[in-house]
Amino acid sequence: MTPSNQHSVLFHLMDQPAPLKPDLKCEADRFLPVEHDCAFCGKTSFNMKACTRCWWAKYCGQTCQQNHWNHHKRECRADAQRNSFYKGGRIVEMAMLPSDDHLDPSVDENALSPGTDSFEAYINEDAIFLDLDKCPKNGYNDHADFIAVKEFSIKNLPAEIRLACVADYILAESKTTVRVLVKWTSKNRPDQDSCARFRGTRNTRTASGKYVLDNPHDIQTKDCPIPLCHRKRDLGPNHKIYEGDLKIFTNKHVLYDEDELNRTVVDFFYDSHDRKGVAREYATKLFYTKPSSDKTFLKVTIHDADLLQKLEQIDTNKCQCFQKLPPSVLRRMSAFAIVISHPHGLPKKVSIGRVVKVTEENLTDETIANAKSAADLERIWFVSRREEDYRNFMAGLGKFNLPVYKVWYDTPTCQGSSGAPVIFGARQCNGIWGPYMAFHSAYDVDSKLNYFKVVRFMD
């Protein structure tokens, strides 16, 4: 082939759109769902295809790519950093754990054999550490911005809130943080969902959450509903569980529906790699879900009365620590966003950053009126503390179309931080101060900020 013919062929190849592939840059990103806009039609989805020459332009498919090519070819260039962090989009920070081939029953003496369709065999978490240096977001600094709860102290706090009472409160709140593991992706997830490409498959993903114990004295016993419960070995085949007003809060995109609920477990007190003191329980019931604010909560089994008593003591201690915070300190804390999470599904970490801005969404006359009604229901429950009033309040949240605050912050987060509790100062209701607790939702690559959404009440 003559040089001129070679030049013609190369020119022809560069004048054609590059093949499209799913926007997965490297193995470490195998479960970092990213939401992008189509460069041609503007449709937003978690399942866009990327131009494989520049890895910048995202499209619904070949039709949109062909229609956009005359414009895109002027800016399409091979990207030398194609395996770098995602460009643009919104990252939903769940982490994919090793496949079932890595299940290691030796970690738990009560574990069933590998290959069972259950969580009784603990995951070999040593395998997770192998991928940490490949993490596209925090691997460059070895995740140094995350502080293990076992090592957290007053010296880790910013100067404005460097007080023993603040450190005590953060550590008390950290005990309520849980790790959520979901071993199934529902077939009901819509096409634009962050996990749509995993529908109907067994892919264990991990995220974070928080337990709330509203009424510790309303406890009932019932037969354990879990067919393959690993506690059958020490409690017997027909053992009981304790069921009370214990809720696990996390994100809607973490746990989508009842189909996924049946393959979900929650780890309490996963604070160190040796797993000392970890209690694993099964999800049993899905309650309130609010897609607009990306929130959901569920109930779990409790097999041991001692665990229930421990959770109650932790909840009491947390409230006592909060009450020691003066209002002036709470106001200063509202400038910070303190995240307690399980990055990469690993033992619990604390990360601290600042609130950068607060924006509003869905603000109309209708939603403002609904917000006032929701605030009235909250006041009734806040005073009475009755379960019936709480249910009315939560039912109202599920029914009302409400305005939403979007709080942006620069706190370090990573895969596995979705659903993590975010300590964000406090607010007053009926003259009583209460903690302002939200849950980490996603990371926006363009602004390099995290955000959470919380419904807005109008007094």
Coordinates of C-alpha atoms in Angstrom, one line a residue:
M1 CA 0.0 0.0 0.0
T2 CA 1.4 3.4 -1.0
P3 CA 1.8 6.2 1.6
S4 CA -0.9 8.2 -0.1
N5 CA -3.3 5.2 0.1
Q6 CA -2.4 4.7 3.8
H7 CA -3.2 8.3 4.4
S8 CA -6.5 7.9 2.7
V9 CA -7.4 4.9 4.7
L10 CA -6.5 6.6 8.0
F11 CA -8.4 9.7 7.1
H12 CA -11.4 7.5 6.2
L13 CA -11.2 5.7 9.6
M14 CA -11.0 9.0 11.5
D15 CA -14.0 10.3 9.6
Q16 CA -16.2 7.5 10.9
P17 CA -17.7 7.3 14.4
A18 CA -15.8 5.0 16.8
P19 CA -17.6 1.9 18.1
L20 CA -19.8 2.4 21.2
K21 CA -19.2 0.5 24.4
P22 CA -20.7 0.7 27.9
D23 CA -19.0 3.4 29.8
L24 CA -16.9 1.2 32.1
K25 CA -13.3 2.6 32.1
C26 CA -11.4 0.0 34.1
E27 CA -11.9 -3.0 36.3
A28 CA -12.0 -0.9 39.4
D29 CA -15.0 0.9 38.1
R30 CA -17.0 -2.2 37.6
F31 CA -19.7 -0.9 39.9
L32 CA -19.7 2.8 39.7
P33 CA -23.0 3.6 37.9
V34 CA -22.8 7.0 36.4
E35 CA -25.7 9.0 35.0
H36 CA -24.9 11.0 31.8
D37 CA -26.8 13.1 29.3
C38 CA -26.9 11.9 25.7
A39 CA -24.7 14.3 23.6
F40 CA -27.3 14.4 20.9
C41 CA -30.9 14.2 22.3
G42 CA -30.2 15.2 25.9
K43 CA -31.8 12.1 27.5
T44 CA -30.4 11.3 30.9
S45 CA -29.7 7.7 31.8
F46 CA -27.3 5.4 33.8
N47 CA -26.9 3.2 30.7
M48 CA -25.3 5.5 28.1
K49 CA -22.7 4.2 25.7
A50 CA -19.4 6.0 25.3
C51 CA -17.5 6.9 22.2
T52 CA -14.4 4.6 22.4
R53 CA -12.1 7.1 20.7
C54 CA -12.4 10.0 23.2
W55 CA -14.5 8.4 26.0
W56 CA -16.1 11.8 26.4
A57 CA -19.2 11.8 24.3
K58 CA -22.1 9.6 25.6
Y59 CA -25.0 8.4 23.5
C60 CA -28.3 6.4 23.8
G61 CA -27.1 4.3 20.9
Q62 CA -25.8 4.4 17.4
T63 CA -28.7 6.4 16.0
C64 CA -27.9 9.4 18.3
Q65 CA -24.2 8.9 17.6
Q66 CA -24.6 9.0 13.8
N67 CA -26.8 12.1 14.0
H68 CA -24.3 13.9 16.2
W69 CA -21.2 12.8 14.3
N70 CA -20.8 15.9 12.0
H71 CA -20.5 18.0 15.2
H72 CA -18.6 15.6 17.4
K73 CA -15.9 14.6 14.8
R74 CA -14.4 18.1 15.1
E75 CA -13.7 17.6 18.8
C76 CA -13.3 13.8 19.0
R77 CA -9.7 12.9 20.0
A78 CA -8.1 9.8 21.4
D79 CA -7.9 10.2 25.1
A80 CA -4.6 9.2 26.6
Q81 CA -6.2 9.0 30.0
R82 CA -9.1 6.8 29.0
N83 CA -8.8 4.8 32.3
S84 CA -8.9 8.0 34.4
F85 CA -11.8 9.0 36.6
Y86 CA -15.2 9.6 34.9
K87 CA -15.7 12.8 33.1
G88 CA -19.0 14.4 33.9
G89 CA -22.1 12.7 35.2
R90 CA -23.5 11.7 38.6
I91 CA -21.9 8.7 40.4
V92 CA -24.1 6.5 42.6
E93 CA -21.5 5.2 45.1
M94 CA -22.3 1.6 45.7
A95 CA -19.5 -1.0 45.6
M96 CA -19.5 -4.4 43.9
L97 CA -18.0 -7.0 46.2
P98 CA -16.1 -10.1 44.9
S99 CA -18.3 -12.7 43.3
D100 CA -19.7 -15.8 45.0
D101 CA -16.4 -17.6 44.1
H102 CA -14.8 -15.6 46.9
L103 CA -17.2 -16.7 49.6
D104 CA -15.2 -18.0 52.6
P105 CA -17.2 -19.9 55.2
S106 CA -14.1 -20.3 57.4
V107 CA -14.6 -16.7 58.6
D108 CA -17.8 -17.7 60.4
E109 CA -18.0 -21.0 62.3
N110 CA -21.8 -21.0 61.8
A111 CA -21.5 -20.4 58.0
L112 CA -23.1 -22.7 55.5
S113 CA -21.1 -24.1 52.6
P114 CA -20.2 -21.8 49.6
G115 CA -22.7 -21.9 46.7
T116 CA -25.8 -21.7 48.9
D117 CA -28.1 -18.9 47.8
S118 CA -27.7 -17.1 51.1
F119 CA -25.4 -14.8 53.0
E120 CA -24.5 -17.3 55.7
A121 CA -21.0 -17.6 54.2
Y122 CA -19.2 -14.4 54.9
I123 CA -17.4 -12.7 52.1
N124 CA -13.6 -13.0 52.0
E125 CA -13.0 -9.3 52.5
D126 CA -9.2 -9.6 52.1
A127 CA -10.0 -9.7 48.3
I128 CA -11.5 -6.2 48.5
F129 CA -8.2 -4.6 49.6
L130 CA -6.5 -5.7 46.4
D131 CA -8.6 -3.2 44.4
L132 CA -8.2 -0.2 46.7
D133 CA -5.2 1.2 44.8
K134 CA -7.2 1.0 41.6
C135 CA -10.0 3.1 43.0
P136 CA -10.4 6.0 40.5
K137 CA -11.6 8.4 43.1
N138 CA -9.5 7.9 46.2
G139 CA -6.9 5.4 45.2
Y140 CA -4.3 8.1 44.4
N141 CA -3.9 8.9 48.1
D142 CA -4.6 5.5 49.5
H143 CA -7.9 6.7 50.9
A144 CA -6.1 8.8 53.5
D145 CA -9.0 11.1 54.0
F146 CA -11.1 8.4 55.7
I147 CA -10.5 7.9 59.4
A148 CA -11.2 4.5 61.0
V149 CA -13.7 4.9 63.8
K150 CA -11.3 2.9 66.0
E151 CA -8.8 5.8 65.5
F152 CA -11.1 8.8 65.5
S153 CA -10.6 11.4 68.2
I154 CA -11.0 15.1 68.9
K155 CA -7.7 15.9 67.0
N156 CA -9.4 14.9 63.7
L157 CA -12.0 17.7 64.0
P158 CA -11.8 21.1 62.3
A159 CA -10.8 23.9 64.7
E160 CA -14.3 25.4 64.7
I161 CA -15.8 22.3 66.2
R162 CA -12.8 20.8 68.0
L163 CA -14.6 19.9 71.2
A164 CA -14.8 16.7 73.2
C165 CA -18.6 16.8 73.1
V166 CA -18.6 16.9 69.3
A167 CA -16.2 14.0 69.1
D168 CA -18.3 12.0 71.6
Y169 CA -21.4 12.6 69.6
I170 CA -19.8 11.6 66.3
L171 CA -18.6 8.3 67.8
A172 CA -22.0 7.7 69.4
E173 CA -23.6 8.2 66.0
S174 CA -21.1 6.0 64.3
K175 CA -22.4 3.0 66.3
T176 CA -25.7 3.4 64.6
T177 CA -24.2 3.2 61.1
V178 CA -24.6 -0.2 59.4
R179 CA -23.3 -1.9 56.3
V180 CA -26.0 -3.0 53.8
L181 CA -25.4 -5.9 51.4
V182 CA -27.8 -6.7 48.6
K183 CA -27.2 -9.9 46.6
W184 CA -29.8 -9.5 43.9
T185 CA -30.7 -6.9 41.3
S186 CA -34.5 -6.7 40.7
K187 CA -35.8 -7.2 37.2
N188 CA -38.2 -4.4 38.0
R189 CA -35.6 -1.6 37.9
P190 CA -36.3 0.8 35.0
D191 CA -34.0 1.3 32.1
Q192 CA -32.7 4.6 33.4
D193 CA -31.8 3.1 36.8
S194 CA -28.3 3.0 38.1
C195 CA -28.3 -0.9 38.2
A196 CA -30.3 -1.6 35.1
R197 CA -27.5 -3.5 33.4
F198 CA -27.5 -6.0 36.3
R199 CA -31.2 -6.7 36.3
G200 CA -32.0 -10.3 37.2
T201 CA -28.5 -11.2 38.3
R202 CA -26.7 -12.2 41.5
N203 CA -24.3 -9.3 42.0
T204 CA -23.5 -8.5 45.6
R205 CA -23.2 -4.8 46.1
T206 CA -22.6 -3.0 49.4
A207 CA -23.6 0.4 50.7
S208 CA -24.2 2.1 54.1
G209 CA -27.2 2.9 56.2
K210 CA -28.3 3.8 59.7
Y211 CA -30.5 2.1 62.3
V212 CA -33.2 4.0 64.2
L213 CA -34.9 2.5 67.3
D214 CA -38.0 4.6 67.9
N215 CA -39.9 2.5 70.5
P216 CA -37.5 0.0 72.2
H217 CA -40.2 -1.3 74.5
D218 CA -42.6 -2.4 71.8
I219 CA -41.1 -5.9 71.2
Q220 CA -42.8 -9.0 69.9
T221 CA -41.5 -12.5 69.3
K222 CA -42.4 -14.5 66.2
D223 CA -41.1 -17.4 64.2
C224 CA -38.0 -16.7 62.1
P225 CA -39.1 -16.1 58.5
I226 CA -35.7 -16.9 56.9
P227 CA -35.7 -20.4 55.3
L228 CA -31.9 -20.8 55.3
C229 CA -31.1 -18.8 58.5
H230 CA -27.6 -19.6 59.7
R231 CA -28.8 -19.3 63.3
K232 CA -30.6 -22.6 63.0
R233 CA -27.4 -24.3 64.1
D234 CA -27.3 -22.7 67.5
L235 CA -30.9 -21.7 68.0
G236 CA -32.6 -24.7 66.5
P237 CA -34.8 -25.2 63.3
N238 CA -37.9 -23.5 64.8
H239 CA -36.3 -20.6 66.6
K240 CA -37.8 -17.2 67.3
I241 CA -36.8 -13.7 66.5
Y242 CA -37.5 -10.4 68.2
E243 CA -39.4 -7.8 66.2
G244 CA -39.7 -4.2 67.4
D245 CA -39.7 -0.7 66.0
L246 CA -36.2 -1.0 64.6
K247 CA -35.7 0.6 61.2
I248 CA -32.7 0.7 58.8
F249 CA -32.5 3.8 56.7
T250 CA -30.6 3.8 53.4
N251 CA -31.1 5.0 49.8
K252 CA -33.8 4.0 47.3
H253 CA -31.2 3.3 44.7
V254 CA -29.5 0.8 47.1
L255 CA -32.5 -1.3 47.8
Y256 CA -35.2 -1.0 45.1
D257 CA -38.1 -3.3 46.0
E258 CA -39.3 -6.5 47.7
D259 CA -37.5 -8.6 45.1
E260 CA -34.1 -7.3 46.3
L261 CA -35.2 -7.2 50.0
N262 CA -35.3 -11.0 50.2
R263 CA -31.5 -11.1 49.4
T264 CA -30.4 -8.3 51.7
V265 CA -28.5 -8.4 55.0
V266 CA -27.4 -5.8 57.4
D267 CA -24.1 -5.8 59.4
F268 CA -24.1 -4.0 62.8
F269 CA -20.8 -2.9 64.4
Y270 CA -18.5 -3.7 61.5
D271 CA -15.7 -1.5 62.9
S272 CA -12.6 -3.6 62.3
H273 CA -11.3 -6.1 59.8
D274 CA -11.2 -9.0 62.4
R275 CA -15.1 -8.7 62.5
K276 CA -15.1 -8.8 66.3
G277 CA -18.6 -8.1 67.6
V278 CA -20.3 -8.0 64.2
A279 CA -23.9 -8.9 64.2
R280 CA -25.5 -9.9 60.9
E281 CA -29.3 -9.8 60.4
Y282 CA -31.7 -10.3 57.5
A283 CA -34.0 -7.7 55.9
T284 CA -37.6 -8.7 56.3
K285 CA -39.9 -5.8 55.3
L286 CA -39.7 -2.7 53.1
F287 CA -41.5 0.4 54.3
Y288 CA -41.4 4.0 53.2
T289 CA -39.7 4.8 49.9
K290 CA -39.4 8.3 48.4
P291 CA -37.7 8.3 45.0
S292 CA -37.6 12.2 44.9
S293 CA -35.4 12.2 48.0
D294 CA -33.9 8.8 47.3
K295 CA -34.8 7.4 50.7
T296 CA -36.1 4.1 51.9
F297 CA -36.2 2.1 55.1
L298 CA -36.6 -1.5 56.0
K299 CA -37.0 -3.8 59.0
V300 CA -34.6 -6.6 59.9
T301 CA -34.7 -9.7 62.1
I302 CA -33.2 -9.6 65.6
H303 CA -32.2 -13.0 66.9
D304 CA -30.7 -12.1 70.2
A305 CA -32.4 -10.2 73.1
D306 CA -28.9 -9.0 74.0
L307 CA -28.4 -7.3 70.6
L308 CA -31.7 -5.5 71.0
Q309 CA -30.7 -4.3 74.5
K310 CA -27.3 -3.2 73.1
L311 CA -29.0 -1.2 70.3
E312 CA -31.2 0.5 72.9
Q313 CA -28.2 1.4 75.1
I314 CA -26.4 2.9 72.1
D315 CA -29.5 4.9 71.1
T316 CA -29.8 6.2 74.6
N317 CA -26.1 7.2 74.8
K318 CA -26.4 8.9 71.4
C319 CA -29.3 11.0 72.6
Q320 CA -27.4 11.9 75.8
C321 CA -24.3 12.9 73.8
F322 CA -26.5 15.1 71.5
Q323 CA -28.1 16.9 74.5
K324 CA -24.6 17.9 75.6
L325 CA -24.1 20.0 72.5
P326 CA -24.9 23.7 73.0
P327 CA -27.0 25.4 70.4
S328 CA -24.1 27.6 69.4
V329 CA -22.0 24.5 68.6
L330 CA -24.9 22.9 66.7
R331 CA -25.0 26.1 64.5
R332 CA -21.3 25.8 63.8
M333 CA -21.7 22.1 63.0
S334 CA -24.2 23.0 60.3
A335 CA -21.3 24.4 58.2
F336 CA -19.9 20.8 58.0
A337 CA -21.0 17.5 56.6
I338 CA -19.6 14.6 58.6
V339 CA -20.1 11.2 56.8
I340 CA -19.9 7.8 58.5
S341 CA -19.7 5.1 55.9
H342 CA -18.3 1.7 54.8
P343 CA -16.2 2.7 51.7
H344 CA -15.7 -0.3 49.5
G345 CA -17.7 -2.3 52.0
L346 CA -14.8 -2.1 54.4
P347 CA -14.8 -1.4 58.2
K348 CA -16.5 1.9 59.2
K349 CA -14.8 5.2 58.5
V350 CA -15.4 8.9 59.3
S351 CA -14.8 11.6 56.8
I352 CA -15.3 15.4 57.3
G353 CA -15.9 18.2 54.8
R354 CA -17.8 21.5 54.5
V355 CA -21.2 22.3 53.2
V356 CA -20.7 24.3 50.0
K357 CA -24.2 25.3 49.0
V358 CA -27.8 24.4 49.4
T359 CA -30.2 24.5 46.4
E360 CA -34.0 23.9 46.1
E361 CA -35.9 21.7 43.8
N362 CA -39.6 21.2 43.1
L363 CA -40.7 24.4 44.8
T364 CA -44.3 25.2 43.8
D365 CA -47.5 26.5 45.5
E366 CA -48.7 22.9 45.7
T367 CA -45.5 21.5 47.3
I368 CA -45.3 24.4 49.7
A369 CA -48.8 23.7 50.9
N370 CA -47.9 20.0 51.2
A371 CA -44.8 20.9 53.2
K372 CA -46.9 22.8 55.8
S373 CA -49.2 19.7 56.2
A374 CA -46.1 17.5 56.6
A375 CA -44.7 19.9 59.3
D376 CA -48.0 19.7 61.2
L377 CA -47.9 15.9 61.2
E378 CA -44.3 16.0 62.4
R379 CA -45.1 18.3 65.3
I380 CA -47.9 16.0 66.5
W381 CA -45.5 13.0 66.5
F382 CA -42.6 15.0 68.0
V383 CA -44.8 15.8 71.0
S384 CA -46.6 12.6 71.5
R385 CA -43.9 10.1 70.4
R386 CA -46.7 7.6 69.7
E387 CA -46.2 4.9 67.0
E388 CA -49.6 5.8 65.5
D389 CA -48.6 9.5 65.0
Y390 CA -45.2 8.4 63.6
R391 CA -46.9 6.2 61.0
N392 CA -49.2 9.1 60.0
F393 CA -46.2 11.3 59.6
M394 CA -44.3 8.8 57.5
A395 CA -47.5 8.0 55.4
G396 CA -47.8 11.8 54.8
L397 CA -44.2 11.9 53.6
G398 CA -44.8 9.0 51.2
K399 CA -48.0 10.6 49.9
F400 CA -47.2 14.3 49.6
N401 CA -45.3 15.8 46.7
L402 CA -42.8 17.9 48.6
P403 CA -40.1 20.5 47.9
V404 CA -36.6 19.2 48.3
Y405 CA -33.4 20.7 49.6
K406 CA -30.3 19.6 47.8
V407 CA -27.3 20.0 50.1
W408 CA -23.8 20.0 48.4
Y409 CA -20.6 19.2 50.3
D410 CA -17.0 18.4 49.7
T411 CA -16.7 15.5 52.2
P412 CA -14.6 12.6 50.9
T413 CA -16.8 9.6 49.9
C414 CA -16.2 6.5 47.9
Q415 CA -17.8 3.3 46.5
G416 CA -19.9 1.9 49.4
S417 CA -20.8 5.4 50.8
S418 CA -24.3 5.5 49.3
G419 CA -26.9 5.7 52.1
A420 CA -24.3 6.7 54.7
P421 CA -25.6 9.0 57.5
V422 CA -24.4 12.6 57.1
I423 CA -24.3 14.7 60.3
F424 CA -25.4 18.1 59.3
G425 CA -25.9 20.3 62.4
A426 CA -29.4 20.3 63.9
R427 CA -32.8 22.0 63.6
Q428 CA -35.6 23.0 66.0
C429 CA -39.1 21.6 66.2
N430 CA -41.6 23.0 68.8
G431 CA -38.6 24.7 70.4
I432 CA -36.7 21.4 70.8
W433 CA -33.4 20.8 69.1
G434 CA -33.0 17.6 67.2
P435 CA -30.1 16.3 65.1
Y436 CA -30.3 17.1 61.4
M437 CA -29.5 13.7 59.9
A438 CA -29.5 13.0 56.1
F439 CA -28.0 10.2 53.9
H440 CA -25.4 10.5 51.3
S441 CA -26.8 10.1 47.8
A442 CA -24.3 10.7 45.0
Y443 CA -21.2 12.4 43.7
D444 CA -21.3 15.0 40.9
V445 CA -18.1 14.8 38.9
D446 CA -18.5 18.1 37.1
S447 CA -18.7 20.1 40.4
K448 CA -16.6 17.6 42.3
L449 CA -19.1 17.8 45.1
N450 CA -21.3 15.2 46.9
Y451 CA -24.9 15.9 47.7
F452 CA -27.9 14.5 49.5
K453 CA -31.6 15.4 49.1
V454 CA -33.9 16.0 52.0
V455 CA -37.6 17.0 51.9
R456 CA -38.3 20.5 53.1
F457 CA -40.9 21.3 55.7
M458 CA -42.6 24.7 56.0
D459 CA -43.4 26.0 59.5

